[in-house]
Coordinates of C-alpha atoms and ligand atoms in Angstrom, one line a residue:
M1 CA -36.3 -8.9 -40.0
C2 CA -39.4 -8.4 -42.1
G3 CA -39.1 -10.1 -45.5
I4 CA -41.2 -8.3 -47.8
V5 CA -42.2 -9.2 -51.8
G6 CA -43.8 -8.6 -55.4
Y7 CA -45.3 -10.1 -57.8
I8 CA -46.0 -8.9 -61.4
G9 CA -47.0 -10.9 -64.4
N10 CA -49.5 -12.8 -66.2
K11 CA -50.8 -14.9 -63.4
Q12 CA -53.1 -14.2 -60.0
A13 CA -50.9 -12.5 -57.1
A14 CA -52.1 -13.7 -54.6
P15 CA -51.7 -16.7 -54.2
I16 CA -48.0 -16.1 -55.9
L17 CA -47.2 -13.7 -52.4
L18 CA -48.4 -15.7 -50.5
A19 CA -46.1 -18.8 -51.3
E20 CA -43.3 -15.8 -51.5
L21 CA -43.9 -15.1 -47.8
Q22 CA -44.1 -18.6 -47.2
K23 CA -40.6 -18.9 -48.1
L24 CA -39.4 -15.7 -45.7
E25 CA -41.3 -16.6 -42.6
Y26 CA -38.2 -16.8 -41.1
R27 CA -37.3 -13.2 -41.7
G28 CA -40.6 -12.3 -38.7
Y29 CA -43.5 -14.0 -38.0
D30 CA -45.2 -11.5 -36.1
S31 CA -48.1 -10.1 -38.8
A32 CA -48.4 -10.4 -42.4
G33 CA -50.4 -8.7 -45.0
I34 CA -50.4 -8.7 -48.8
A35 CA -51.9 -5.9 -51.4
V36 CA -53.7 -6.3 -54.6
Y37 CA -54.3 -4.3 -57.4
G38 CA -57.7 -5.9 -59.1
A39 CA -60.5 -4.8 -61.5
D40 CA -61.6 -2.4 -58.7
G41 CA -58.3 -1.3 -57.1
I42 CA -55.4 -2.1 -54.6
R43 CA -57.5 -4.3 -51.9
V44 CA -55.3 -4.6 -48.5
V45 CA -55.5 -7.7 -46.4
K46 CA -53.4 -8.4 -43.3
A47 CA -53.9 -10.4 -40.2
Q48 CA -51.9 -10.6 -36.9
G49 CA -49.3 -14.1 -35.8
K50 CA -48.3 -16.4 -38.0
L51 CA -49.0 -16.3 -41.8
E52 CA -51.3 -19.2 -41.8
N53 CA -53.7 -16.9 -40.1
L54 CA -52.8 -14.6 -43.6
V55 CA -53.7 -17.5 -46.1
R56 CA -57.1 -18.3 -44.1
K57 CA -58.3 -14.7 -44.3
A58 CA -57.4 -14.2 -47.9
D59 CA -59.2 -17.5 -49.1
G60 CA -55.4 -19.1 -50.3
G61 CA -55.0 -16.0 -52.5
A62 CA -58.3 -16.8 -54.0
A63 CA -60.4 -13.1 -51.8
L64 CA -57.7 -10.8 -54.0
P65 CA -58.2 -11.4 -57.8
G66 CA -55.3 -9.4 -59.1
T67 CA -52.3 -9.8 -61.0
V68 CA -50.4 -7.8 -59.3
G69 CA -49.3 -7.1 -55.4
I70 CA -46.6 -7.1 -52.6
G71 CA -46.9 -7.9 -50.0
H72 CA -44.8 -8.8 -45.8
T73 CA -43.9 -10.9 -43.1
R74 CA -43.2 -8.5 -40.3
W75 CA -41.3 -8.6 -36.9
A76 CA -42.9 -5.5 -35.4
T77 CA -39.4 -2.8 -34.6
H78 CA -41.9 0.3 -34.1
G79 CA -45.3 -0.5 -32.7
V80 CA -46.6 -3.8 -31.2
P81 CA -47.7 -6.7 -33.4
S82 CA -51.0 -6.0 -34.1
E83 CA -53.6 -6.0 -37.3
T84 CA -53.7 -2.2 -37.2
N85 CA -49.7 -2.7 -37.5
A86 CA -48.8 -5.4 -40.0
H87 CA -47.8 -3.6 -43.5
P88 CA -49.4 -3.2 -45.8
H89 CA -49.3 0.5 -45.5
T90 CA -51.7 2.8 -47.5
S91 CA -51.1 6.4 -47.8
D92 CA -54.7 9.2 -46.4
G93 CA -56.4 8.7 -49.3
G94 CA -55.0 5.0 -50.9
A95 CA -53.2 7.0 -53.5
I96 CA -49.6 4.8 -52.7
T97 CA -49.7 1.4 -50.4
V98 CA -45.8 -0.1 -49.2
V99 CA -44.5 -2.9 -48.0
H100 CA -41.0 -1.8 -46.1
N101 CA -37.9 -3.9 -44.6
G102 CA -36.1 -1.8 -42.2
I103 CA -36.0 1.5 -40.0
L104 CA -36.4 4.5 -40.4
E105 CA -34.9 6.5 -37.7
N106 CA -35.6 10.2 -38.8
F107 CA -39.2 9.4 -38.7
R108 CA -40.4 11.5 -35.5
E109 CA -39.6 14.5 -37.4
I110 CA -40.9 13.9 -40.7
K111 CA -44.2 12.4 -38.9
Q112 CA -44.5 15.9 -37.0
K113 CA -43.9 17.6 -40.5
L114 CA -46.5 15.6 -42.4
T115 CA -48.6 16.2 -39.1
R116 CA -48.3 19.7 -39.8
R117 CA -49.6 19.4 -43.4
G118 CA -52.5 18.0 -42.7
Y119 CA -51.8 13.8 -42.3
V120 CA -53.7 12.0 -40.1
F121 CA -51.5 8.8 -39.0
Q122 CA -53.8 5.5 -38.1
T123 CA -50.5 3.3 -36.4
E124 CA -47.6 3.4 -34.4
T125 CA -45.7 2.4 -37.6
D126 CA -42.8 4.2 -38.9
T127 CA -43.4 2.3 -42.6
E128 CA -46.8 4.5 -42.2
V129 CA -44.6 7.5 -42.6
I130 CA -42.7 6.2 -45.7
V131 CA -45.8 5.7 -47.2
D132 CA -47.6 9.2 -46.2
L133 CA -43.7 11.1 -47.5
I134 CA -43.6 9.5 -50.8
D135 CA -47.2 10.4 -50.9
Y136 CA -46.4 13.5 -50.1
Y137 CA -44.1 14.4 -52.5
Y138 CA -46.3 12.7 -55.4
N139 CA -48.8 15.3 -54.6
K140 CA -46.7 18.4 -54.1
Y141 CA -43.8 17.4 -57.0
K142 CA -46.6 16.2 -59.1
G143 CA -43.5 14.0 -61.0
G144 CA -44.1 10.8 -60.7
P145 CA -43.1 8.0 -59.7
L146 CA -39.4 8.0 -59.6
D147 CA -39.1 11.5 -58.8
A148 CA -41.1 11.3 -54.5
L149 CA -39.3 8.3 -54.8
S150 CA -36.2 9.8 -54.9
R151 CA -37.0 13.1 -52.9
F152 CA -38.4 10.4 -49.9
M153 CA -34.9 8.7 -50.4
T154 CA -33.2 11.8 -50.0
R155 CA -34.5 12.8 -46.5
A156 CA -34.6 9.4 -45.0
R157 CA -32.1 8.2 -42.4
G158 CA -31.8 4.5 -41.6
A159 CA -32.4 1.2 -43.9
Y160 CA -35.0 0.4 -46.1
A161 CA -36.1 -2.1 -48.5
I162 CA -39.6 -0.7 -49.5
A163 CA -42.2 -2.1 -53.1
V164 CA -44.3 0.4 -53.2
L165 CA -47.5 0.4 -55.2
F166 CA -49.0 3.7 -56.9
R167 CA -52.8 3.6 -57.5
D168 CA -52.1 5.7 -60.7
F169 CA -49.8 2.9 -62.2
P170 CA -51.6 0.1 -62.5
D171 CA -49.1 -2.2 -64.1
E172 CA -46.2 -1.0 -62.1
I173 CA -44.4 -1.9 -59.5
Y174 CA -41.4 0.3 -57.7
V175 CA -39.1 -0.5 -55.5
A176 CA -35.9 0.9 -53.6
R177 CA -33.9 0.5 -51.1
K178 CA -30.8 1.8 -49.3
D179 CA -29.3 -0.9 -46.6
S180 CA -31.9 -4.0 -45.5
P181 CA -31.4 -6.2 -48.4
M182 CA -33.9 -6.8 -52.0
I183 CA -33.5 -8.8 -54.9
V184 CA -35.5 -8.4 -58.3
G185 CA -36.7 -11.6 -60.3
V186 CA -38.0 -11.4 -64.1
T187 CA -39.0 -14.0 -66.7
E188 CA -40.4 -13.8 -70.1
N189 CA -43.5 -12.3 -68.5
E190 CA -42.9 -12.0 -65.1
A191 CA -41.1 -9.9 -62.2
F192 CA -40.6 -10.5 -59.0
V193 CA -39.4 -8.2 -56.2
A194 CA -38.0 -10.1 -52.8
S195 CA -35.4 -9.7 -49.8
D196 CA -34.2 -12.6 -51.1
V197 CA -33.7 -15.7 -53.7
P198 CA -35.3 -18.6 -52.0
A199 CA -38.4 -16.5 -52.4
I200 CA -38.8 -16.7 -56.1
I201 CA -36.5 -20.2 -56.6
N202 CA -39.4 -21.9 -57.8
Y203 CA -40.3 -19.2 -60.2
T204 CA -37.2 -18.1 -61.4
R205 CA -33.3 -18.4 -60.7
D206 CA -32.9 -15.1 -62.7
V207 CA -32.1 -12.5 -60.3
Y208 CA -30.6 -8.5 -60.5
Y209 CA -29.6 -7.5 -57.2
I210 CA -30.6 -3.7 -56.8
D211 CA -27.4 -1.8 -55.2
N212 CA -27.8 0.7 -52.1
L213 CA -29.8 3.6 -52.5
E214 CA -30.9 2.4 -56.3
M215 CA -34.2 2.3 -57.4
A216 CA -37.1 -0.6 -60.0
C217 CA -39.9 -0.4 -62.1
L218 CA -40.8 -3.5 -62.3
K219 CA -42.9 -4.2 -65.3
A220 CA -44.6 -7.6 -66.5
G221 CA -41.5 -8.5 -68.4
G222 CA -38.6 -7.5 -67.1
A223 CA -37.2 -4.2 -64.9
T224 CA -35.7 -1.4 -65.0
F225 CA -33.3 0.4 -62.7
Y226 CA -32.4 3.8 -62.3
N227 CA -29.8 5.7 -59.5
L228 CA -31.4 8.8 -57.3
D229 CA -30.6 11.1 -59.8
R230 CA -33.3 8.5 -61.8
E231 CA -30.9 8.1 -64.4
V232 CA -31.2 4.5 -65.9
V233 CA -28.5 2.3 -64.5
E234 CA -27.7 -0.9 -67.1
K235 CA -27.5 -4.3 -64.5
Q236 CA -26.3 -7.5 -65.3
L237 CA -29.0 -10.7 -64.9
V238 CA -26.9 -13.0 -62.5
T239 CA -28.5 -16.7 -62.9
V240 CA -28.4 -18.3 -59.0
D241 CA -27.5 -21.6 -58.6
L242 CA -29.5 -22.7 -55.5
D243 CA -31.6 -26.0 -54.6
A244 CA -34.8 -25.5 -54.6
S245 CA -35.4 -28.7 -52.9
A246 CA -33.0 -27.6 -49.6
A247 CA -36.3 -25.2 -48.1
E248 CA -38.4 -27.7 -48.3
K249 CA -38.9 -30.0 -45.0
E250 CA -39.1 -33.2 -47.3
G251 CA -40.1 -35.5 -45.3
W252 CA -38.8 -33.9 -41.2
E253 CA -40.8 -32.5 -38.8
H254 CA -39.0 -29.3 -38.7
F255 CA -36.3 -27.6 -40.9
M256 CA -33.8 -27.4 -37.5
I257 CA -34.5 -31.2 -37.2
K258 CA -33.3 -31.4 -41.0
E259 CA -30.5 -29.2 -41.1
I260 CA -29.1 -30.5 -37.9
H261 CA -28.5 -33.9 -40.0
E262 CA -27.6 -32.2 -42.8
Q263 CA -24.3 -30.5 -40.8
P264 CA -22.2 -33.7 -42.2
R265 CA -22.9 -32.9 -45.6
T266 CA -22.2 -30.0 -46.1
V267 CA -19.1 -29.5 -43.8
E268 CA -17.9 -32.0 -46.5
N269 CA -19.0 -29.9 -49.0
T270 CA -17.6 -26.6 -47.3
F271 CA -14.8 -28.9 -46.7
R272 CA -14.4 -30.1 -50.0
R273 CA -14.8 -26.3 -51.6
Y274 CA -11.3 -25.7 -50.1
V275 CA -9.3 -27.9 -49.9
N276 CA -7.4 -29.9 -53.3
G277 CA -4.9 -32.3 -53.4
G278 CA -4.8 -32.3 -49.7
K279 CA -3.5 -28.2 -49.6
V280 CA -6.3 -25.3 -49.1
D281 CA -6.6 -23.6 -52.1
F282 CA -8.8 -20.0 -51.3
S283 CA -7.7 -18.5 -54.3
E284 CA -11.3 -18.4 -55.8
C285 CA -11.9 -16.1 -53.6
G286 CA -9.3 -13.6 -54.3
I287 CA -7.0 -14.7 -50.8
T288 CA -3.6 -14.1 -51.8
A289 CA -0.5 -15.6 -49.7
R290 CA -0.2 -11.1 -47.9
D291 CA -3.7 -11.9 -46.7
L292 CA -2.6 -14.8 -44.6
T293 CA 0.3 -13.3 -42.6
P294 CA -1.4 -10.7 -40.6
S295 CA -0.3 -9.1 -37.2
R296 CA -3.0 -9.3 -36.0
I297 CA -6.8 -10.9 -36.2
V298 CA -10.4 -9.3 -35.7
I299 CA -13.3 -11.7 -35.5
T300 CA -16.6 -10.5 -35.3
G301 CA -20.4 -11.8 -36.0
C302 CA -23.2 -11.2 -34.0
G303 CA -25.1 -14.3 -32.3
S304 CA -23.7 -17.8 -33.2
A305 CA -21.8 -16.4 -35.4
Y306 CA -19.4 -14.7 -33.2
H307 CA -19.6 -17.8 -31.1
V308 CA -17.8 -19.6 -34.2
G309 CA -15.2 -16.7 -33.7
V310 CA -14.9 -17.5 -30.4
A311 CA -14.3 -21.1 -31.2
L312 CA -11.8 -20.3 -33.9
Q313 CA -9.4 -17.8 -30.7
Y314 CA -8.8 -20.7 -29.5
V315 CA -7.8 -22.4 -32.8
I316 CA -6.1 -19.9 -34.4
E317 CA -3.7 -18.4 -31.4
Q318 CA -3.0 -22.1 -30.7
L319 CA -2.2 -23.6 -34.5
A320 CA -0.9 -20.2 -36.0
R321 CA 0.3 -18.3 -33.0
I322 CA -1.2 -14.6 -34.1
P323 CA -2.9 -13.4 -31.7
V324 CA -6.8 -13.2 -32.2
R325 CA -9.8 -10.7 -30.5
V326 CA -13.4 -12.0 -30.5
E327 CA -15.8 -8.8 -30.7
L328 CA -19.0 -8.7 -31.1
A329 CA -20.1 -6.7 -34.0
S330 CA -22.6 -4.7 -32.3
E331 CA -19.9 -3.4 -29.9
F332 CA -17.0 -3.5 -32.5
R333 CA -18.5 -0.8 -34.8
Y334 CA -19.3 1.9 -32.0
R335 CA -16.1 1.3 -29.4
D336 CA -14.0 3.3 -31.7
F337 CA -11.1 0.8 -32.3
I338 CA -7.5 1.0 -32.2
F339 CA -6.7 -0.6 -35.9
E340 CA -3.4 -1.7 -36.6
K341 CA -1.9 -1.6 -40.3
N342 CA -1.7 -5.0 -41.2
M343 CA -4.8 -6.4 -38.8
L344 CA -6.9 -8.4 -40.6
V345 CA -11.0 -8.5 -40.0
I346 CA -13.0 -11.3 -40.2
A347 CA -16.8 -11.0 -40.5
I348 CA -18.6 -14.1 -39.6
S349 CA -22.7 -14.1 -40.8
Q350 CA -25.0 -16.4 -42.5
S351 CA -26.8 -14.2 -43.9
G352 CA -24.4 -11.8 -45.2
E353 CA -27.1 -9.2 -44.2
T354 CA -26.6 -8.6 -40.4
A355 CA -26.5 -5.2 -39.4
D356 CA -24.2 -4.7 -37.3
T357 CA -22.0 -7.1 -38.9
L358 CA -22.3 -5.1 -42.0
A359 CA -21.7 -1.9 -40.2
A360 CA -18.5 -3.5 -38.6
V361 CA -17.2 -4.6 -41.9
R362 CA -17.7 -0.6 -43.3
E363 CA -16.1 0.6 -40.4
A364 CA -13.0 -1.8 -40.7
K365 CA -12.8 -0.4 -44.4
A366 CA -12.8 3.5 -43.7
H367 CA -9.8 2.5 -41.4
G368 CA -7.9 1.3 -44.8
I369 CA -7.9 -2.8 -43.1
K370 CA -8.3 -5.5 -45.1
T371 CA -11.6 -7.4 -44.3
L372 CA -12.5 -11.5 -44.9
A373 CA -16.4 -12.2 -45.3
I374 CA -17.3 -15.9 -43.9
V375 CA -21.3 -16.2 -45.3
N376 CA -23.5 -18.1 -46.2
V377 CA -25.8 -15.9 -48.8
Q378 CA -24.6 -15.7 -52.8
G379 CA -24.9 -11.9 -53.5
S380 CA -26.0 -10.4 -50.1
S381 CA -24.4 -7.4 -48.5
I382 CA -21.3 -8.3 -46.4
A383 CA -20.6 -10.3 -49.3
R384 CA -20.2 -8.0 -51.5
E385 CA -18.3 -5.2 -49.4
A386 CA -16.4 -7.2 -47.8
D387 CA -12.4 -7.6 -49.9
N388 CA -12.7 -10.4 -49.6
T389 CA -15.6 -13.7 -49.3
V390 CA -15.0 -16.9 -48.3
F391 CA -18.7 -18.6 -49.2
T392 CA -19.9 -21.7 -46.7
V393 CA -21.5 -24.1 -48.9
A394 CA -24.5 -25.0 -46.5
G395 CA -27.4 -24.2 -48.6
P396 CA -30.4 -22.4 -47.4
E397 CA -31.2 -22.3 -43.7
I398 CA -34.8 -22.4 -42.9
A399 CA -34.9 -22.6 -39.2
V400 CA -34.2 -19.1 -37.2
A401 CA -32.0 -21.0 -35.2
T402 CA -28.8 -22.5 -36.9
T403 CA -26.9 -25.4 -36.9
K404 CA -25.7 -25.9 -40.8
A405 CA -24.2 -22.9 -40.9
Y406 CA -22.5 -22.2 -37.6
S407 CA -21.0 -25.6 -38.3
A408 CA -20.0 -24.8 -41.9
Q409 CA -18.3 -21.2 -40.6
L410 CA -16.4 -23.3 -38.0
I411 CA -15.1 -25.4 -40.7
V412 CA -14.4 -22.6 -42.7
G413 CA -12.5 -21.2 -39.5
Y414 CA -9.7 -24.0 -39.4
L415 CA -9.0 -24.2 -43.3
F416 CA -7.6 -20.3 -41.7
A417 CA -6.1 -21.3 -39.0
L418 CA -4.1 -24.2 -40.5
E419 CA -3.1 -21.6 -44.0
F420 CA -2.3 -18.8 -40.9
A421 CA -0.3 -21.0 -39.4
R422 CA 1.4 -22.7 -42.8
A423 CA 1.7 -19.0 -44.1
S424 CA 3.9 -17.8 -40.9
K425 CA 5.6 -21.1 -41.3
K426 CA 4.5 -21.8 -37.6
M427 CA 3.2 -25.8 -38.5
D428 CA 5.2 -28.0 -40.6
G429 CA 4.1 -29.7 -43.0
A430 CA 3.0 -33.6 -41.8
T431 CA 1.0 -31.4 -38.6
Y432 CA -0.3 -29.6 -41.7
S433 CA -1.6 -33.6 -43.6
A434 CA -2.8 -34.6 -40.0
L435 CA -4.7 -32.1 -39.3
L436 CA -6.0 -31.9 -42.8
G437 CA -7.1 -35.4 -42.6
E438 CA -8.7 -34.6 -39.2
I439 CA -11.3 -32.0 -40.1
A440 CA -12.2 -35.0 -43.2
S441 CA -13.2 -37.1 -40.4
I442 CA -15.8 -34.5 -39.0
P443 CA -18.6 -36.0 -41.4
S444 CA -18.5 -39.5 -39.8
K445 CA -18.0 -38.3 -36.8
M446 CA -21.0 -36.4 -36.7
E447 CA -22.7 -39.1 -38.5
T448 CA -21.9 -41.3 -35.2
I449 CA -23.2 -39.0 -32.9
L450 CA -26.9 -38.9 -34.8
A451 CA -27.0 -43.0 -34.9
Q452 CA -27.6 -41.6 -31.1
K453 CA -29.3 -38.9 -31.0
E454 CA -32.2 -41.3 -28.8
I455 CA -30.5 -40.5 -26.0
Y456 CA -30.6 -36.4 -26.1
Q457 CA -34.2 -37.3 -26.9
Q458 CA -34.9 -39.1 -23.9
F459 CA -33.0 -37.3 -21.6
A460 CA -35.0 -33.8 -22.8
A461 CA -38.3 -36.3 -22.5
E462 CA -37.2 -37.0 -18.4
H463 CA -36.4 -33.4 -18.1
V464 CA -38.8 -30.9 -19.7
T465 CA -39.5 -29.1 -16.7
M466 CA -36.1 -28.3 -16.6
H467 CA -35.7 -24.2 -15.8
D468 CA -32.2 -23.0 -15.1
V469 CA -29.3 -25.0 -17.0
F470 CA -25.6 -24.0 -16.6
M471 CA -23.5 -24.9 -19.1
I472 CA -19.2 -25.2 -18.7
G473 CA -16.0 -25.2 -19.9
R474 CA -12.8 -24.2 -20.1
G475 CA -11.5 -23.1 -23.4
I476 CA -12.6 -24.1 -26.7
D477 CA -15.4 -26.1 -24.7
Y478 CA -16.7 -23.1 -22.8
A479 CA -17.0 -21.8 -26.5
V480 CA -19.4 -24.5 -27.6
C481 CA -21.3 -24.2 -24.0
M482 CA -22.2 -20.5 -25.6
E483 CA -23.7 -21.9 -28.7
G484 CA -25.4 -24.5 -26.7
G485 CA -26.8 -22.4 -24.0
L486 CA -28.1 -20.1 -26.8
K487 CA -29.8 -23.2 -28.6
L488 CA -31.4 -24.2 -26.0
K489 CA -32.8 -20.4 -24.7
E490 CA -33.7 -19.5 -28.0
V491 CA -35.7 -22.6 -28.9
S492 CA -36.5 -24.1 -25.6
Y493 CA -37.3 -21.0 -23.4
V494 CA -35.2 -22.7 -21.2
H495 CA -33.1 -20.3 -19.1
T496 CA -29.6 -21.3 -19.6
E497 CA -26.2 -20.0 -19.1
A498 CA -22.9 -21.2 -20.8
Y499 CA -19.7 -19.6 -18.3
A500 CA -16.2 -20.6 -18.2
A501 CA -16.4 -23.7 -15.7
G502 CA -12.9 -21.5 -13.9
E503 CA -15.2 -18.3 -13.3
L504 CA -18.0 -20.1 -11.4
K505 CA -16.9 -20.0 -8.0
H506 CA -16.9 -16.1 -8.7
G507 CA -20.3 -15.8 -7.8
T508 CA -22.6 -18.0 -10.2
I509 CA -22.4 -21.2 -8.5
S510 CA -24.4 -19.5 -6.0
L511 CA -27.3 -20.1 -8.3
I512 CA -26.8 -24.0 -7.7
E513 CA -30.0 -26.1 -5.8
Q514 CA -30.6 -29.3 -5.4
G515 CA -31.8 -30.8 -9.0
T516 CA -30.4 -28.0 -11.1
I517 CA -28.7 -29.9 -14.4
V518 CA -24.6 -28.5 -15.7
V519 CA -23.7 -29.5 -18.4
G520 CA -20.0 -29.9 -18.7
V521 CA -17.9 -30.0 -21.8
L522 CA -14.6 -31.4 -21.2
T523 CA -12.1 -32.1 -23.8
Q524 CA -9.3 -30.0 -23.6
S525 CA -6.6 -32.4 -22.0
N526 CA -4.9 -29.4 -20.2
V527 CA -8.2 -28.4 -18.6
Y528 CA -9.9 -31.7 -17.9
E529 CA -8.9 -32.3 -14.7
K530 CA -10.0 -28.3 -13.6
T531 CA -13.1 -28.5 -15.8
A532 CA -13.8 -32.8 -13.4
S533 CA -12.9 -30.5 -9.9
N534 CA -15.6 -27.7 -11.0
L535 CA -18.1 -30.7 -11.9
E536 CA -17.4 -32.6 -9.0
E537 CA -18.0 -29.0 -6.9
V538 CA -21.6 -28.8 -8.1
K539 CA -22.3 -32.2 -8.3
S540 CA -22.0 -31.6 -3.8
R541 CA -24.1 -29.2 -3.7
G542 CA -27.3 -31.1 -5.1
A543 CA -26.4 -30.1 -9.4
N544 CA -28.0 -33.1 -11.8
V545 CA -24.7 -33.5 -14.2
V546 CA -24.2 -34.0 -17.8
G547 CA -20.7 -34.0 -18.4
I548 CA -19.6 -34.9 -22.4
T549 CA -16.7 -36.0 -23.2
F550 CA -14.2 -37.9 -25.5
A551 CA -15.1 -41.8 -26.2
G552 CA -12.8 -43.6 -23.8
K553 CA -13.1 -41.3 -20.9
K554 CA -15.9 -42.1 -18.0
L555 CA -16.0 -39.1 -15.6
S556 CA -16.2 -39.9 -12.1
K557 CA -20.0 -40.4 -10.2
E558 CA -18.3 -37.5 -8.2
A559 CA -18.1 -35.4 -11.1
A560 CA -21.0 -36.8 -13.4
S561 CA -24.6 -38.1 -13.0
V562 CA -24.6 -38.8 -16.8
N563 CA -21.8 -38.8 -19.1
W564 CA -22.2 -38.4 -22.7
T565 CA -19.5 -38.8 -25.5
I566 CA -18.2 -37.8 -29.0
P567 CA -16.0 -39.4 -31.1
H568 CA -12.3 -38.6 -30.4
I569 CA -11.0 -36.0 -32.7
A570 CA -8.0 -33.8 -32.4
E571 CA -8.6 -31.3 -29.7
C572 CA -8.7 -28.3 -31.7
F573 CA -11.5 -29.6 -33.9
A574 CA -13.4 -30.7 -31.1
G575 CA -16.2 -27.9 -31.1
S576 CA -17.5 -29.9 -34.3
L577 CA -18.2 -32.3 -32.4
L578 CA -19.4 -31.0 -29.9
V579 CA -22.3 -29.2 -30.8
V580 CA -24.5 -31.7 -31.8
P581 CA -25.6 -33.4 -28.9
L582 CA -26.6 -29.8 -27.7
Q583 CA -28.3 -28.6 -30.6
L584 CA -30.6 -32.2 -30.3
L585 CA -30.6 -31.6 -26.8
S586 CA -32.4 -27.7 -27.8
Y587 CA -34.0 -29.5 -30.2
Y588 CA -35.9 -32.2 -28.6
V589 CA -36.5 -29.8 -25.3
S590 CA -38.4 -28.1 -27.7
V591 CA -40.1 -30.4 -29.0
Q592 CA -41.3 -32.2 -25.6
L593 CA -42.5 -28.2 -24.8
G594 CA -44.7 -28.7 -27.6
L595 CA -43.2 -24.9 -29.1
D596 CA -42.3 -23.6 -32.6
V597 CA -38.9 -25.2 -33.2
D598 CA -38.4 -23.1 -35.9
K599 CA -39.9 -20.4 -35.1
P600 CA -38.6 -19.3 -31.8
R601 CA -41.2 -16.0 -30.6
N602 CA -40.0 -12.6 -31.0
L603 CA -36.6 -14.1 -33.1
A604 CA -35.8 -13.2 -36.5
K605 CA -32.8 -14.7 -38.2
S606 CA -31.7 -12.1 -40.3
V607 CA -31.6 -8.8 -37.9
T608 CA -31.3 -5.9 -41.0
V609 CA -31.7 -3.5 -37.7
E610 CA -29.7 -2.6 -35.3
Ligands
LIG701 C1 -29.8 -14.0 -35.5 C2 -30.5 -15.2 -35.3 C3 -29.2 -16.4 -35.0 C4 -27.8 -15.6 -35.7 C5 -27.2 -14.6 -35.7 C6 -26.4 -13.4 -36.6 O1 -30.2 -13.3 -34.0 O2 -31.3 -15.6 -34.9 O3 -29.5 -17.2 -35.0 O4 -26.5 -16.6 -35.3 O5 -28.6 -12.9 -36.3 O6 -26.8 -13.9 -38.1 P1 -26.1 -13.9 -39.2 O7 -26.7 -14.1 -40.5 O8 -25.4 -12.6 -39.5 O9 -24.7 -15.4 -39.4

């Protein structure tokens, strides 16, 4: 949801800004721009479309000499994707230049005020309002950059991470943040700002986490942080442990296929981190025995993280017999939820920055409810605000469509299901150990599926003209259909509906035509026959049915024309294996269609606006 970067140091800024932006392109890619403070003042270059257009236009950075600069890659919120609306934006008169991630909610009223003061707006963006408001305070009160920024922060509603160049201060970059992510990195001679760590990891591992409603002044070799009252805030420098190569394609054609193949390792690393000597151990995350016996659980998240919650709902209820409710974070935050004392809210998020999920955590905390986050990105907002955080060990995920983070989240959820069951005495030791063993078998079984990826590649090639697809199943199988359906929609733009198999007959079955592809997922033995009957119902109406079952099961020819299988595993963990063929199918259809797999249209990986 927009990425911002900044550099100040002893090297040419533009090539570094462009390289940083390349690492943030997953946050938005409808336009990009950089501003560099050179010998002849601040120069701005912007281009519509992917970053490569900007790189070309800026001649790889050579077109903008100078050692201080800021940059931006955009996911449009206010104003169409265009070069005019692209960041950086510069104030009337050119004193202030800004890049912004977030949404200024009261931009209309501020725009009116500034228009009355004679400001003329060139774009439809809320960011231009930010620029001119800072300019207004800067000129009116003449208190310098921090004064102007703190006045802006007091006036602004909404979310923002901004980096600002002041024409009068050529050796400084100013930044400010509320609710949108931002980190500051330093070396002996340089300072960086970025929306997240992978953007700067090739330059430094020493970072500061800037908190909400804080500002900073970056100079070559350091940064000073301030609160809203412009008092200096002391911060600890954190050395981040991140594998820089994880953010590179390393020979794979796309990040998505690389990350699909990383899943066995991701699952194993996540499992190993929290399982020692045959027991789950979340003590490093501060989880106590009391946290493991909630009366109810609410799981919340967005997109794929929500789908993890849907799958875990079945697993936790089945194993631990604790009532679980799953809520989309965007619904949860506004629904006036009925909280009860011993409830646990689990928030799931890869980025740890999704605005709705963060708001859900805050809502639960405001009601005195214990919050547990399952997050992939260290230092992210949700990780810092939840009472306890368990990190998935997936490494940086670059493809916009999540794969390995989804799989890692499921594993953490399974481990919690076992712990809830153990703590509430719903499971004996032998079953606990046996199920841990089943989870441990997931990586090698994923490898078995990956070794047969040509099956899905061939199917994708033969059915590339598919337009409406239905994915149906019951229970956990349905939960996986939701994720598989989202994958196919996201990366292949194929209209897909995930449906509870038993519900299809109540209306949706009227959409089944000759040749409509229906993927039926059947691993749960208590409903196997039921779903098989549903497949027969659609097949007899002309559907082209693919069934996915455990190896050794074969659907009748009345139920399916194609039978895919996954290795056998305890049924409650089948989701971890089932998702892999659906990810591969989505990937190969997208590739066949020649689409931009890693950066599908209109999407952003980290959604920091509502
Ligand atoms: C975006 C992404 C989805 C992701 C969702 C939640 O919409 O495109 O792939 O599942 O956000 O993201 P989070 O970082 O909170 O897991």
